[in-house]
mmCIF file of C-alpha atoms in Angstrom:
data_model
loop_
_atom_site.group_PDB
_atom_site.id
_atom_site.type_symbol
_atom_site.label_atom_id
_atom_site.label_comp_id
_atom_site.label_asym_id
_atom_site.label_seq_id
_atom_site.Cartn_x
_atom_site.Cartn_y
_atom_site.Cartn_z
ATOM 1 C CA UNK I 278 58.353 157.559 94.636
ATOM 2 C CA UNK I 279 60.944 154.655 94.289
ATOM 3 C CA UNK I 280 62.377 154.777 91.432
ATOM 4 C CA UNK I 281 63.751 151.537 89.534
ATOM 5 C CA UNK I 282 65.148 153.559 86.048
ATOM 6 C CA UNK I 283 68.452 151.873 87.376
ATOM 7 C CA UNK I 284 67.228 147.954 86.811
ATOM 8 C CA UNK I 285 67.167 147.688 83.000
ATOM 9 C CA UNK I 286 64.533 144.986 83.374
ATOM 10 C CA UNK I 287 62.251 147.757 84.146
ATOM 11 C CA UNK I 288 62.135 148.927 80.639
ATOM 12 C CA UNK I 289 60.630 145.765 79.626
ATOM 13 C CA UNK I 290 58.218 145.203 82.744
ATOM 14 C CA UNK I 291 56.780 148.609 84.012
ATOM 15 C CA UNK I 292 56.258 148.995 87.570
ATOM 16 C CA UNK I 293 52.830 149.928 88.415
ATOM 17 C CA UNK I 294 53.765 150.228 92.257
ATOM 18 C CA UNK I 295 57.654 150.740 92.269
ATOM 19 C CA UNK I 296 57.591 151.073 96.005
ATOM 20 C CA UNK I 297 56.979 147.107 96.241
ATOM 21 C CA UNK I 298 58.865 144.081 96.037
ATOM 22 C CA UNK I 299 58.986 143.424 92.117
ATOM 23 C CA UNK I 300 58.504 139.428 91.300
ATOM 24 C CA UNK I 301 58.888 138.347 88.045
ATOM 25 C CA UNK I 302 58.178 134.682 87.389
ATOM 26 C CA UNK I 303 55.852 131.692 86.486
ATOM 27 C CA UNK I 304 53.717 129.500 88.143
ATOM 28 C CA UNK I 305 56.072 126.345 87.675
ATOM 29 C CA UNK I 306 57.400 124.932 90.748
ATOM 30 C CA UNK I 307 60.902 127.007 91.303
ATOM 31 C CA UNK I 308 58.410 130.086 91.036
ATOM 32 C CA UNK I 309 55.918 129.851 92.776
ATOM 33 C CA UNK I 310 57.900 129.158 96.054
ATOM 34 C CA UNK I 311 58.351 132.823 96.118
ATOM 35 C CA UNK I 312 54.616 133.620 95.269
ATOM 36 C CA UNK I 313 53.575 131.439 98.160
ATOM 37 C CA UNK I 314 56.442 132.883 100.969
ATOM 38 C CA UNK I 315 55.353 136.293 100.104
ATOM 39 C CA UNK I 316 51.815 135.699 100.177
ATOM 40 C CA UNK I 317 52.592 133.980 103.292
ATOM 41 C CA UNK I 318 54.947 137.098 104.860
ATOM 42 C CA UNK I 319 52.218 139.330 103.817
ATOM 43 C CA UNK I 320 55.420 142.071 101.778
ATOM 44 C CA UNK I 321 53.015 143.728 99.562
ATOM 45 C CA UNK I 322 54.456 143.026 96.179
ATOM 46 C CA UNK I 323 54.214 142.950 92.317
ATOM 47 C CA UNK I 324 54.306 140.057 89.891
ATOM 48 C CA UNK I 325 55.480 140.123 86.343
ATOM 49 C CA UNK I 326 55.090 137.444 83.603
ATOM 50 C CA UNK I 327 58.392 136.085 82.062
ATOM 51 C CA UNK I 328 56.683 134.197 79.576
ATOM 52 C CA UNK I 329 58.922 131.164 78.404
ATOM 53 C CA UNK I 330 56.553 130.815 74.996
ATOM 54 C CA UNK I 331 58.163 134.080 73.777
ATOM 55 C CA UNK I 332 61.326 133.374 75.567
ATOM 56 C CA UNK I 333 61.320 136.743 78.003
ATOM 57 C CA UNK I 334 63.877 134.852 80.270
ATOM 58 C CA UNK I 335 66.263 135.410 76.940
ATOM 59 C CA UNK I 336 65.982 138.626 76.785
ATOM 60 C CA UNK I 337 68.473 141.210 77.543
ATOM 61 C CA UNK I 338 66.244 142.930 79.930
ATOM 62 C CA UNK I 339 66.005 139.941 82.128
ATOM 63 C CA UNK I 340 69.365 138.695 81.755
ATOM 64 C CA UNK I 341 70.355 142.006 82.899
ATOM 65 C CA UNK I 342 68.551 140.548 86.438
ATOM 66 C CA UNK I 343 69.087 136.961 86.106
ATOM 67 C CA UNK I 344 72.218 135.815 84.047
ATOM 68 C CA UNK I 345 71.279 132.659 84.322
ATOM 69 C CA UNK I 346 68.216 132.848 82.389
ATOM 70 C CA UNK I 347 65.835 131.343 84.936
ATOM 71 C CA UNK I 348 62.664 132.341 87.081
ATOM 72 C CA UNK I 349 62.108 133.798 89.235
ATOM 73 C CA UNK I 350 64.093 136.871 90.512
ATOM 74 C CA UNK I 351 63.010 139.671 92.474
ATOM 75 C CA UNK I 352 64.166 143.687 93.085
ATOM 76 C CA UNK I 353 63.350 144.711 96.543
ATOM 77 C CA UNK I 354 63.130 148.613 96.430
ATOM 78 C CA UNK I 355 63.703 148.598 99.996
ATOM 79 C CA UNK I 356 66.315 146.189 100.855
ATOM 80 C CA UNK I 357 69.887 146.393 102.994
ATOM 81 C CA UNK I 358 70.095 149.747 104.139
ATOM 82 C CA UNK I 359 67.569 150.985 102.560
ATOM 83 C CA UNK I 360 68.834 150.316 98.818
ATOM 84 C CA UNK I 361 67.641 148.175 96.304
ATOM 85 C CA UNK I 362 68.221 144.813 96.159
ATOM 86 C CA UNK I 363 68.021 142.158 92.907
ATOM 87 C CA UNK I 364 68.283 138.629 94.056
ATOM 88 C CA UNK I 365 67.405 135.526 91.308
ATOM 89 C CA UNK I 366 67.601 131.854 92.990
ATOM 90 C CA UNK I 367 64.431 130.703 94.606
ATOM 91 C CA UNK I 368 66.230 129.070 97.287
ATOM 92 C CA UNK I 369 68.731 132.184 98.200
ATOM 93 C CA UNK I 370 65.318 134.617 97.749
ATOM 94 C CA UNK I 371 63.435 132.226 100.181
ATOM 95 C CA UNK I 372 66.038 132.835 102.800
ATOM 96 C CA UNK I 373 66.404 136.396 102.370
ATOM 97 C CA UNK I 374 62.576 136.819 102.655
ATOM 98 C CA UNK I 375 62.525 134.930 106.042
ATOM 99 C CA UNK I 376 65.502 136.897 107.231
ATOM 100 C CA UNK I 377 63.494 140.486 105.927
ATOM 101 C CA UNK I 378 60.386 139.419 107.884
ATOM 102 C CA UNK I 379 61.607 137.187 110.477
ATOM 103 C CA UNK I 380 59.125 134.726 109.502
ATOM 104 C CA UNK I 381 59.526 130.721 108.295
ATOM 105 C CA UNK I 382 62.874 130.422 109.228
ATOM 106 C CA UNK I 383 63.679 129.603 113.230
ATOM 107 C CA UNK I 384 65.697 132.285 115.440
ATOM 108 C CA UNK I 385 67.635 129.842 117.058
ATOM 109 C CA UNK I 386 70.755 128.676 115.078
ATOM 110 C CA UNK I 387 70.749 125.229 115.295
ATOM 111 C CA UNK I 388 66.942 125.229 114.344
ATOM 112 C CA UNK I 389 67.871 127.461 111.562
ATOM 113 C CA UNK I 390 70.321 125.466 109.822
ATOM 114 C CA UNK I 391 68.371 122.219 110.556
ATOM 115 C CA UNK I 392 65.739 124.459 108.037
ATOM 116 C CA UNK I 393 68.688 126.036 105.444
ATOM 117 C CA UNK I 394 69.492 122.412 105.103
ATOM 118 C CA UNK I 395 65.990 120.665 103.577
ATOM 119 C CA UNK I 396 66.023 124.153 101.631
ATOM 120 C CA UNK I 397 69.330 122.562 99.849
ATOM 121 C CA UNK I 398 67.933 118.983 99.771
ATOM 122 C CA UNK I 399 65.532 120.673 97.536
ATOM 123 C CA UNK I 400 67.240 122.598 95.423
ATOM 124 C CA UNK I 401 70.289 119.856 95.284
ATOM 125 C CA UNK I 402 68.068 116.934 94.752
ATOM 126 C CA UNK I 403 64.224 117.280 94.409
ATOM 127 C CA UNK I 404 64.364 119.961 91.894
ATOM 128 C CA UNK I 405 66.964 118.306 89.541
ATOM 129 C CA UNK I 406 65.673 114.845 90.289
ATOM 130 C CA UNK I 407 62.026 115.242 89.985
ATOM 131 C CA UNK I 408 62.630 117.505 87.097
ATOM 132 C CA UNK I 409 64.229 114.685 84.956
ATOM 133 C CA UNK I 410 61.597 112.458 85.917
ATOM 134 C CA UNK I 411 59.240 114.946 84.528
ATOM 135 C CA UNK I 412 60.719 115.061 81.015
ATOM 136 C CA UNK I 413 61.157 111.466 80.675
ATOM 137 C CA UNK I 414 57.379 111.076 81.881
ATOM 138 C CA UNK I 415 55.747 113.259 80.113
ATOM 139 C CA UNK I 416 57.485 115.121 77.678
ATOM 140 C CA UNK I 417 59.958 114.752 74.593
ATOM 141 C CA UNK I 418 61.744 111.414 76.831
ATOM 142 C CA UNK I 419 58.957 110.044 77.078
ATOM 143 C CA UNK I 420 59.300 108.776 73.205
ATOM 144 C CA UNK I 421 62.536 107.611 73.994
ATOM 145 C CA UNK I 422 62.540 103.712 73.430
ATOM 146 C CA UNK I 423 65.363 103.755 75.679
ATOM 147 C CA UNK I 424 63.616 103.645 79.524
ATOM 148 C CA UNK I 425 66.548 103.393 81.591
ATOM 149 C CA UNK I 426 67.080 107.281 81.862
ATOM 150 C CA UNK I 427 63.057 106.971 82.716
ATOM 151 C CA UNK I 428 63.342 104.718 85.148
ATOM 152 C CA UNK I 429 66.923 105.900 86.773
ATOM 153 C CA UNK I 430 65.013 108.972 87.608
ATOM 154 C CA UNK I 431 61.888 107.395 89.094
ATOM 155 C CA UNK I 432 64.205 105.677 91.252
ATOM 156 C CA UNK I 433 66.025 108.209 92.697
ATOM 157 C CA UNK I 434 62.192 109.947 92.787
ATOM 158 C CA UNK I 435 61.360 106.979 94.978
ATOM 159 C CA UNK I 436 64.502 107.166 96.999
ATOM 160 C CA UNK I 437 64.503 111.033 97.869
ATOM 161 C CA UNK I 438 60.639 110.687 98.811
ATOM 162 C CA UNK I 439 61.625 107.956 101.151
ATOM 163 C CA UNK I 440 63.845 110.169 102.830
ATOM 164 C CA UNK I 441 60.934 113.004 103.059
ATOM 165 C CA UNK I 442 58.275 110.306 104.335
ATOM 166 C CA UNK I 443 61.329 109.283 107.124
ATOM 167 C CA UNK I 444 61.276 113.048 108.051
ATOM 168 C CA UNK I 445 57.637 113.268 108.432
ATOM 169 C CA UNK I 446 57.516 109.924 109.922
ATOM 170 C CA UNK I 447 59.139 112.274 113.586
ATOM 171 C CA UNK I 448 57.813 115.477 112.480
ATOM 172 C CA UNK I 449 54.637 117.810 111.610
ATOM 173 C CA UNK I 450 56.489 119.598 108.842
ATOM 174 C CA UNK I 451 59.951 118.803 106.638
ATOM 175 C CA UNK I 452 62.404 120.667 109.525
ATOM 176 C CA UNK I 453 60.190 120.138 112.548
ATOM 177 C CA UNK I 454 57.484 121.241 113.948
ATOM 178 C CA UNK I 455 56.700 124.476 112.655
ATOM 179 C CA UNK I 456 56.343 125.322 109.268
ATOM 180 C CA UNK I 457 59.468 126.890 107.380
ATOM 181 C CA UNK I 458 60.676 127.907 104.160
ATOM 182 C CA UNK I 459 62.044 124.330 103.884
ATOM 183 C CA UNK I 460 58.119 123.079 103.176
ATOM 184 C CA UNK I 461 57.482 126.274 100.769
ATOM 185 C CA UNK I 462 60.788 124.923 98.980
ATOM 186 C CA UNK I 463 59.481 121.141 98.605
ATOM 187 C CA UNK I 464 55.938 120.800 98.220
ATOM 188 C CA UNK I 465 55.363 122.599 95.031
ATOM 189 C CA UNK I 466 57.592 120.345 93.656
ATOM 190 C CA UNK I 467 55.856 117.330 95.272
ATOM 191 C CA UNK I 468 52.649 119.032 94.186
ATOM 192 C CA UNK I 469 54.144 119.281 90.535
ATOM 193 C CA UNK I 470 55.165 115.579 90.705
ATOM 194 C CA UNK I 471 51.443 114.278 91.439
ATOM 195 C CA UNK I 472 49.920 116.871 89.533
ATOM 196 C CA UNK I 473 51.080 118.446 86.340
ATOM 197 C CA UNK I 474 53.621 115.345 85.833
ATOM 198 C CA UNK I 475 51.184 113.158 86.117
ATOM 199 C CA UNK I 476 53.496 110.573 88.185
ATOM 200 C CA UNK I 477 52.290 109.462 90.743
ATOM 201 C CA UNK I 478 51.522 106.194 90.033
ATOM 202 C CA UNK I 479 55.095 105.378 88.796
ATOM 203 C CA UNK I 480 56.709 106.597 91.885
ATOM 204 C CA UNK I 481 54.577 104.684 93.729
ATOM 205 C CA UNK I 482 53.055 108.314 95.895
ATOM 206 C CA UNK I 483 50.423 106.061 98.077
ATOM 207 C CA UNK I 484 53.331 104.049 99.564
ATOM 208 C CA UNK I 485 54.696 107.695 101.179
ATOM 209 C CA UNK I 486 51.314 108.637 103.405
ATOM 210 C CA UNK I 487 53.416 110.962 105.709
ATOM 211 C CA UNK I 488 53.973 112.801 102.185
ATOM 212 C CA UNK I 489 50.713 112.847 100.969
ATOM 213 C CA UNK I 490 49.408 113.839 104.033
ATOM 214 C CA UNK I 491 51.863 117.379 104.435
ATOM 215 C CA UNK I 492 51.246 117.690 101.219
ATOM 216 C CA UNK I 493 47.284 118.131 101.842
ATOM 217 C CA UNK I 494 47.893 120.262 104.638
ATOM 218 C CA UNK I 495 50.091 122.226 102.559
ATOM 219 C CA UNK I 496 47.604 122.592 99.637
ATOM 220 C CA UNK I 497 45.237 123.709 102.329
ATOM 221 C CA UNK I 498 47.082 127.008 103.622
ATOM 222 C CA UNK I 499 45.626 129.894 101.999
ATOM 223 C CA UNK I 500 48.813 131.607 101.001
ATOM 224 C CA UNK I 501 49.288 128.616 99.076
ATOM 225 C CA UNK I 502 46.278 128.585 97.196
ATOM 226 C CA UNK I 503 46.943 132.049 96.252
ATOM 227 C CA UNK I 504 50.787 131.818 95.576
ATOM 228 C CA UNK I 505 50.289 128.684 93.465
ATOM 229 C CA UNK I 506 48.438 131.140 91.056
ATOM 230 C CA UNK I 507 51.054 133.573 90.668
ATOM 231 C CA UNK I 508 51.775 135.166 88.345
ATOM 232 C CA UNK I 509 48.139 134.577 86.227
#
């Protein structure tokens, strides 16, 4: 049996099934990109809860995994060579789980940066951007009687989802044709933004139908129904 003594965030979360790929996260949008790529490679696997209401993502067994304090991270027992392998950033764990299975992320090189690049656009600008928009919408900023830092967010918001709806205006999916991580990297944060933000109306969502309409197709793929779940 695998054994995962070595990973002090063990302690704390108790493998049931050792010999899989450990997840521990939350079904926010950073998260579940890896809930949805493994359902979607099929790696049998095992989620944990890192619940932020009793702030596990503090604790010194998951710091010990992720020193920056943020979901989700993985251990693969059975990573390079054979060895264990911890990994936290959903973009960088995205592009090691295409490169494990060979799957969502094109062979060719040029393809394959084309895809590595919306993967960044993501995490450089959708994440952050859509993020702030999120607080100022519908959270704590949104009491602010200041709306500038509102509405500087909802128009960079507009602005990036211009750029997607260009994209999609020449393509099936964000890096081409074929689906990639770069789509399991965006639209749970586009699905956040219409859904549990609530802000689609103030971004103006109908005026980007190539968006909408990858993001139904998205929302349609079984692996993401499942992976949009995880963990319960």
């Amino acid at each position: 049996m695998t054994d995962l003594s070595a990973f002090p965030v063990s302690t704390k979360w108790r493998a049931q099934h050792p010999d899989r790929l450990q997840l521990y996260s939350l079904p926010t949008p950073n998260g579940v990109k890896v809930s949805i790529m493994l359902e979607e490679t099929g790696l049998p696997y095992e989620p944990h809860k890192v619940s932020f209401e009793t702030n596990d993502q503090t604790s010194p067994a998951y710091l010990s995994l992720n020193p920056n304090n943020k979901i989700p991270s993985i251990i693969d027992p059975n990573g390079p060579g054979g060895k264990p392998l911890a990994l936290f950033e959903s973009g960088a764990i995205l592009i090691y789980l295409a490169e494990k299975t060979g799957k969502f992320l094109p062979a060719d090189p040029a393809l394959r940066y084309q895809a590595i690049q919306w993967v960044m656009f993501q995490m450089g600008g959708i994440g952050p951007m859509f993020g702030q928009l999120g607080f100022f919408h519908k959270f704590a900023g949104k009491d602010y009687d200041d709306k500038r830092p509102r509405d500087r967010y909802v128009a960079e918001t507009k602005r990036l989802l211009a750029v997607l709806e260009g994209q999609l205006a020449k393509h099936r999916w964000v890096a081409g044709d074929e689906y990639t991580i770069a789509d399991i990297a965006i639209f749970p944060w586009v699905n956040n933004l219409v859904g549990f933000y609530d802000a689609g109306e103030i971004v103006g969502i109908k005026d980007f139908p190539q968006v909408l309409a990858a993001l139904e197709a998205f929302r349609q793929r079984p692996a993401v129904i499942a992976g949009l779940a995880i963990p319960a």
